[in-house]
Each structure stands twice: as structure tokens, then as C-alpha cells.
Coordinates of C-alpha atoms and ligand atoms in Angstrom, one line a residue:
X1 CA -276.2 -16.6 -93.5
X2 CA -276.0 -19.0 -90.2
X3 CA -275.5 -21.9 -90.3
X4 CA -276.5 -23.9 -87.5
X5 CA -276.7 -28.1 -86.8
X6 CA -278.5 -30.2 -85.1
X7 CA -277.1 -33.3 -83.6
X8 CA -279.0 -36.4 -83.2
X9 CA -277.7 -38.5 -80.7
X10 CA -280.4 -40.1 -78.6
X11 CA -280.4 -43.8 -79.8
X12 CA -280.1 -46.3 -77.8
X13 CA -277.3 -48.3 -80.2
X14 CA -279.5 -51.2 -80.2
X15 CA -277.0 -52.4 -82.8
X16 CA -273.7 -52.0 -81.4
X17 CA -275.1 -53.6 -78.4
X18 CA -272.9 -52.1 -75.7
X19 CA -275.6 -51.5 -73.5
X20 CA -275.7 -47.8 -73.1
X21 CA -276.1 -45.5 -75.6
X22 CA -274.0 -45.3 -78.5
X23 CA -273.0 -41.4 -78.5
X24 CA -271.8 -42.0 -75.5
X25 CA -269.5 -44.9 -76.6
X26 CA -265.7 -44.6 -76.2
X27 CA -263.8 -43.9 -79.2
X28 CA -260.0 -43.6 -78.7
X29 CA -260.5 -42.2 -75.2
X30 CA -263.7 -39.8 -76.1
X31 CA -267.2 -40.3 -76.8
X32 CA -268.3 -40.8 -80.2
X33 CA -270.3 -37.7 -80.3
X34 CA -267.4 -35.7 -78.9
X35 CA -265.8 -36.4 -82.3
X36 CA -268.5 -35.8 -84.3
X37 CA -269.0 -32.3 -82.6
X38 CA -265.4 -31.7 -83.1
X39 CA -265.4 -32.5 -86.3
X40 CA -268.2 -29.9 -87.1
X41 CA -266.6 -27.4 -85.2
X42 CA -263.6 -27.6 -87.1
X43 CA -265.6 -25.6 -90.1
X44 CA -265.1 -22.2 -90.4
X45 CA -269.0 -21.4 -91.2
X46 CA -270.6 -23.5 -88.5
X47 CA -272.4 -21.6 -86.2
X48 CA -274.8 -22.6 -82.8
X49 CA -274.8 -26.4 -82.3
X50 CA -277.5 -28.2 -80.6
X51 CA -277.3 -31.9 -79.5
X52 CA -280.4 -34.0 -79.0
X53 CA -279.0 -36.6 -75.9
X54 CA -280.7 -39.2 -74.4
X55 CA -283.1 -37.8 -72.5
X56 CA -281.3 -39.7 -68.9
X57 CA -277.5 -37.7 -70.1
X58 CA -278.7 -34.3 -71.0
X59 CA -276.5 -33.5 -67.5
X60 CA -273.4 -35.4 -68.7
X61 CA -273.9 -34.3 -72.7
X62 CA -274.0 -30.8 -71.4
X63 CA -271.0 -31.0 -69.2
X64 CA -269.1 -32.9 -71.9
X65 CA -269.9 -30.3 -74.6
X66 CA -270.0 -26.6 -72.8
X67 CA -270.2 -24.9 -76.0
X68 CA -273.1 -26.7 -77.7
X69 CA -277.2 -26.4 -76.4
X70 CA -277.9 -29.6 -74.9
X71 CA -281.8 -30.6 -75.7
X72 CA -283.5 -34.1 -75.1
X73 CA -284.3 -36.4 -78.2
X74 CA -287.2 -38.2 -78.5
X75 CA -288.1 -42.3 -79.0
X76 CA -287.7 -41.9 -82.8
X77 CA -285.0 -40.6 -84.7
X78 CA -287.3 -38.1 -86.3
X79 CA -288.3 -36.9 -82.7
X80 CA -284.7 -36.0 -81.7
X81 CA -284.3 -34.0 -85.1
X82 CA -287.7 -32.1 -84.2
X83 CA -286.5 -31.5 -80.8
X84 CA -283.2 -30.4 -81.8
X85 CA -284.8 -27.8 -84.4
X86 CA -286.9 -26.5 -82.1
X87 CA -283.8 -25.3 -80.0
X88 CA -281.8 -23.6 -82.7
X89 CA -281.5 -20.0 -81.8
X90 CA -283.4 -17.9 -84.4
X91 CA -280.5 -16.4 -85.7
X92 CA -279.8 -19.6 -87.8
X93 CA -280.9 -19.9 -91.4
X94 CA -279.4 -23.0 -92.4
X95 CA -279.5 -25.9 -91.2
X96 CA -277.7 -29.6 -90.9
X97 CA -278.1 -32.6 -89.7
X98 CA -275.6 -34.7 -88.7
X99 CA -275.8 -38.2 -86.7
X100 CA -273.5 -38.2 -83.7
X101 CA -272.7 -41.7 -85.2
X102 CA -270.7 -40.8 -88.1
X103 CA -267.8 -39.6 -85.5
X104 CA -264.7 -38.9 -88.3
X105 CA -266.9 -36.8 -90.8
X106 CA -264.0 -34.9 -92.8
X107 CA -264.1 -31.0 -92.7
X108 CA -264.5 -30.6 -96.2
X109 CA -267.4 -32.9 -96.6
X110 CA -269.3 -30.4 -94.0
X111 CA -268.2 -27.3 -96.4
X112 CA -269.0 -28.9 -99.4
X113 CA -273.1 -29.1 -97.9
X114 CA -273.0 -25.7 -96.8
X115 CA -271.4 -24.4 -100.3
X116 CA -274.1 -26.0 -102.1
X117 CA -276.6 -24.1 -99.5
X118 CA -275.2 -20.7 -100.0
X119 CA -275.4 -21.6 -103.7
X120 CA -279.2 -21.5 -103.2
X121 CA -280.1 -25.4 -102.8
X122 CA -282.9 -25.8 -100.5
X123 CA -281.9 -29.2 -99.7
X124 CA -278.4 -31.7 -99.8
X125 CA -277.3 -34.7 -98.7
X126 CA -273.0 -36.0 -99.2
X127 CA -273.8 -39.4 -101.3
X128 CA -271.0 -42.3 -102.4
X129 CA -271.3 -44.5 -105.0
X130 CA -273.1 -48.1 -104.3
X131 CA -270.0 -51.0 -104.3
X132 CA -271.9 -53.8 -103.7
X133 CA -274.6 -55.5 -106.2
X134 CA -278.0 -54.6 -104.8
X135 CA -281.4 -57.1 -104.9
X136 CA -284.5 -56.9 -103.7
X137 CA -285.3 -60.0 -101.6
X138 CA -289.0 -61.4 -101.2
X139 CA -290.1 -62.1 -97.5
X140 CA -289.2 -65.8 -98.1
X141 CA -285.5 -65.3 -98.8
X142 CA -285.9 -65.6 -102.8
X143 CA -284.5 -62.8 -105.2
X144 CA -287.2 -60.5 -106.5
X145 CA -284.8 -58.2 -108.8
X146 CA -281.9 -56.7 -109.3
X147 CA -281.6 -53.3 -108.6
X148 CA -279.7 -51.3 -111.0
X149 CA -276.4 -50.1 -110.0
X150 CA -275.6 -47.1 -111.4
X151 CA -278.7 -44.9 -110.5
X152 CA -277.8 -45.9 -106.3
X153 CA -276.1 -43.6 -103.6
X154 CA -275.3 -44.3 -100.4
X155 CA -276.6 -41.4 -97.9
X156 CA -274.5 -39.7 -95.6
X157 CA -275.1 -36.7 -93.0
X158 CA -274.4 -33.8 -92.7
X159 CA -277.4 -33.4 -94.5
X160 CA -278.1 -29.2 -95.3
X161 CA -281.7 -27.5 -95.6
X162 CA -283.0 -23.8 -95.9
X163 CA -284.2 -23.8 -92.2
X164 CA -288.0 -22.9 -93.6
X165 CA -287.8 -26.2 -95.9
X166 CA -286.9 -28.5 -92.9
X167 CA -289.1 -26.8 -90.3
X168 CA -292.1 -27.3 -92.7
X169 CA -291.5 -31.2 -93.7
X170 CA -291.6 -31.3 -89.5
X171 CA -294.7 -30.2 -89.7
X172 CA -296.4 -32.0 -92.1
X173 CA -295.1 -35.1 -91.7
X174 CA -295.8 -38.4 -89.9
X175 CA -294.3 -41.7 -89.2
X176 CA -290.5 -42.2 -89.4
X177 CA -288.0 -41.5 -91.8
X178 CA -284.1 -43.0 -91.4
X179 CA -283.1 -39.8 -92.6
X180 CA -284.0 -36.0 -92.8
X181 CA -284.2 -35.2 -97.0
X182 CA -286.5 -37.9 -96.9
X183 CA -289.2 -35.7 -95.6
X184 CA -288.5 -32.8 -97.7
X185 CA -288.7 -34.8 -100.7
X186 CA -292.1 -36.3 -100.0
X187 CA -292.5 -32.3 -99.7
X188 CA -291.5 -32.3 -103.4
X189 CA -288.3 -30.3 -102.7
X190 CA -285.2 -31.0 -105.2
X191 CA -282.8 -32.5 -102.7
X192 CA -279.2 -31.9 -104.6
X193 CA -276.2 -34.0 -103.9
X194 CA -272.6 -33.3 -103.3
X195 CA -269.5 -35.6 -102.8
X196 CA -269.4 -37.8 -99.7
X197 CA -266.6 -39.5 -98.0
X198 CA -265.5 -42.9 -97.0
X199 CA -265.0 -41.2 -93.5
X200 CA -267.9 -40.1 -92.5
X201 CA -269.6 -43.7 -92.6
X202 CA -271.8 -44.3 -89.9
X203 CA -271.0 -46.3 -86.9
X204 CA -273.4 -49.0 -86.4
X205 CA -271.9 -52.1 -85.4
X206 CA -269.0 -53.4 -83.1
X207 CA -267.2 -54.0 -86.8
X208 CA -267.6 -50.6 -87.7
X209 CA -266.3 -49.4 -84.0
X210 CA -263.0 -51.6 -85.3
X211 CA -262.7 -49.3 -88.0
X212 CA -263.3 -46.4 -86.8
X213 CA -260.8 -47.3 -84.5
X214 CA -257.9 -47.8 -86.9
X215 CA -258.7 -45.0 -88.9
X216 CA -257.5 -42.9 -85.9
X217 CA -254.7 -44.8 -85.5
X218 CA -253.3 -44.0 -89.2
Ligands
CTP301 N1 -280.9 -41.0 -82.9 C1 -281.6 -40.1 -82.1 N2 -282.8 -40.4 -81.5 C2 -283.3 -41.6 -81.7 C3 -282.7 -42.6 -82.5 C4 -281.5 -42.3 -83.2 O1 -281.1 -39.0 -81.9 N3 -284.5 -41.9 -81.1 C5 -279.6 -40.7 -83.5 C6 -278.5 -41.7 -83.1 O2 -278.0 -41.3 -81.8 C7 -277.5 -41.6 -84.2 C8 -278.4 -41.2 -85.4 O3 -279.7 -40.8 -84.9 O4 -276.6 -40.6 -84.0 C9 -278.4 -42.4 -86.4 O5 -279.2 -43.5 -85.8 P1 -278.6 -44.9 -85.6 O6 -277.3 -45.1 -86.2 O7 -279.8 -45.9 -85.9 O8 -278.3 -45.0 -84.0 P2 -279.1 -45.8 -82.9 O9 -280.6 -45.6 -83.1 O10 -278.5 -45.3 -81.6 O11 -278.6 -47.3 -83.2 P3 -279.6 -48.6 -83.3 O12 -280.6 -48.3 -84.4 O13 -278.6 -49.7 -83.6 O14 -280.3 -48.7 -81.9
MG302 MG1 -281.5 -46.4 -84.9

């Protein structure tokens, strides 16, 4: 089996708010997505990358990452995912996803997803635990409901698909999803679950660039 991944990283980091795009941000001394490709390549069974790069830094993503297939995203998360799958060389049978974003994904994380592939899931995503209580809040501020705790996970990437399961949720689906098993479930595809990490959170904001920051530092 080969496994290949696709990397989205063609948002605009609206979010972090530095003005450019946010796989391009520094990180101690590299781009974010850099790291993140690093940290993918660091497991034994991944095979052909392919990056989805703002469409203006194709040039730059390429020159930065020889090794990977440089493609252009699109205006929707979704878009960049579709482009990248389109690019992965045929050879490739499974498939993740991972967001440039979540730079410091650990090694074993990655293995665990592809374990639970070769075990014959069609579908997985790396989930934590919910710390925080979570309520649903009415347009005008006021608390609807509690939601409860124990049934929640926090989603993670990489998330791992059969490459036939996510190629077909492309297919068929419309509008936009924040994330890729969310497509193969409205499929009606099991998506499993396997142990996610602290590390591989996702960098959104200037606060999470602090910590991303100091969790290199030690
Ligand atoms: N992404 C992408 N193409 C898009 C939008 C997002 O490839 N059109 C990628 C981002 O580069 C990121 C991942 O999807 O690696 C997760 O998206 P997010 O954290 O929302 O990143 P941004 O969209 O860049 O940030 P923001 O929403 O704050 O603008
Ligand atoms: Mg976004």
C-alpha cells in the first residue's frame, strides 16, 4: 500500500493576521509548512507528498520543498484538498490530509492513522478529549444548552482515507466542509478514531504562534 498526503496550505491566515499567508509564516527560522512537511516526512510509510500553495507562491513553495509536488489550492479549503488529490501520482492508495497549520504534528500520531488504514478503515481522524464545558449559544448571546461532555472530540489532521472513499465524497459533494471526514461521513462511511496529540494543535492565532514557539524551545 502507498500512502500518500496531501497538504493544504493555501489560506490566507485571515486569523493570525500577519498579512501574508499563514504557511508561509516563520516559525523558529522556517515556514510553518516546512515543519509540517518535515514532520510527515519523518514517517517511515509516507510516500509522494503534494502541497496545495497559494496560488501567487507555487514558485517559492516549490523551491522551498524540492521533494514534494507543488499544486495551486483553491478559494475554499475544500478546493485546495480537491486540487491536491487530483495531483497525487496514481501509485498512491491511501491517503491523508494534513493542514500545513498544525506545524509540530508528532510522528507517531501520523503512524497511528495509517495503522488504523492498513487495518482496513476506510476513514480516520486523531481526536482529543473536549477540556472545556461546551454550550450552544442563541444568536442573541443567551445559552440554548449544554452540550454533553463526554460524547465530544476535538479533530485533528492527519486525517487517513482509502483513496476511492475520498475521491468519491469530492465528487458528490458541495458547499464547504472545515474538515475532510466530514464529507465522507455525509457519504455514510464509518470514520474511526485514533489517539491525537496536544502537538499537533492547529495554529490559528498569534497566541497559538506563542506556543508553538515555546514548544520548540523545550
Ligand atoms: N487552506 C487551504 N486553502 C484554503 C483555506 C485553507 O489550503 N482556501 C488550508 C490552510 O492553509 C491551513 C488549513 O487549510 O493549512 C486549515 O485552515 P485554517 O487554519 O482555517 O487556515 P487559514 O484559512 O489560512 O486561516 P484563516 O481561516 O484564519 O484565514
Ligand atoms: Mg480558514
Amino acid at each position: 500500500m502507498t500512502v500518500g498526503v496531501v497538504v493544504p496550505a493555501a489560506g490566507a491566515g485571515t486569523r493570525l493576521g500577519a498579512g501574508r499567508p499563514k504557511a508561509l509564516h516563520d516559525l523558529a527560522g522556517e515556514p510553518l509548512l516546512v515543519h509540517a512537511v518535515r514532520q510527515l516526512r519523518a514517517c517511515p510509510s509516507i510516500g509522494p507528498v503534494v502541497v496545495a500553495a497559494p496560488p501567487a507562491d507555487v514558485a517559492a513553495v516549490q523551491a522551498l520543498l524540492p521533494d514534494a509536488l507543488v499544486v495551486a489550492g483553491g478559494a475554499e479549503r475544500q478546493d485546495s484538498v480537491a486540487a491536491g488529490l487530483a495531483a497525487l501520482p496514481a501509485e498512491v492508495d491511501l491517503v491523508l490530509v494534513h493542514d500545513a497549520a498544525r506545524a509540530l504534528v508528532p510522528v507517531d500520531v501520523v503512524e497511528a492513522v495509517v495503522a488504523a488504514l492498513r487495518d482496513g478503515a476506510q476513514a480516520v481522524v486523531p481526536v482529543l478529549p473536549v477540556a472545556d464545558t461546551v454550550k450552544q449559544v442563541a444568536a442573541d448571546g443567551t445559552v440554548v444548552r449544554t452540550v454533553p461532555r463526554a460524547d465530544l472530540r476535538a479533530v485533528q489532521t492527519p486525517q487517513g482515507f482509502q483513496r476511492s472513499v475520498l475521491e468519491a465524497a469530492h465528487r458528490t459533494s458541495s458547499g464547504s466542509l472545515t474538515d475532510d471526514a466530514g464529507l465522507v461521513e455525509a457519504a455514510g462511511v464509518t470514520v474511526h478514531t485514533v489517539a491525537g496529540s496536544p502537538l499537533a494543535f492547529k495554529v490559528t492565532t498569534p497566541f497559538d504562534l506563542l506556543v508553538a514557539e515555546a514548544v520548540l524551545r523545550g
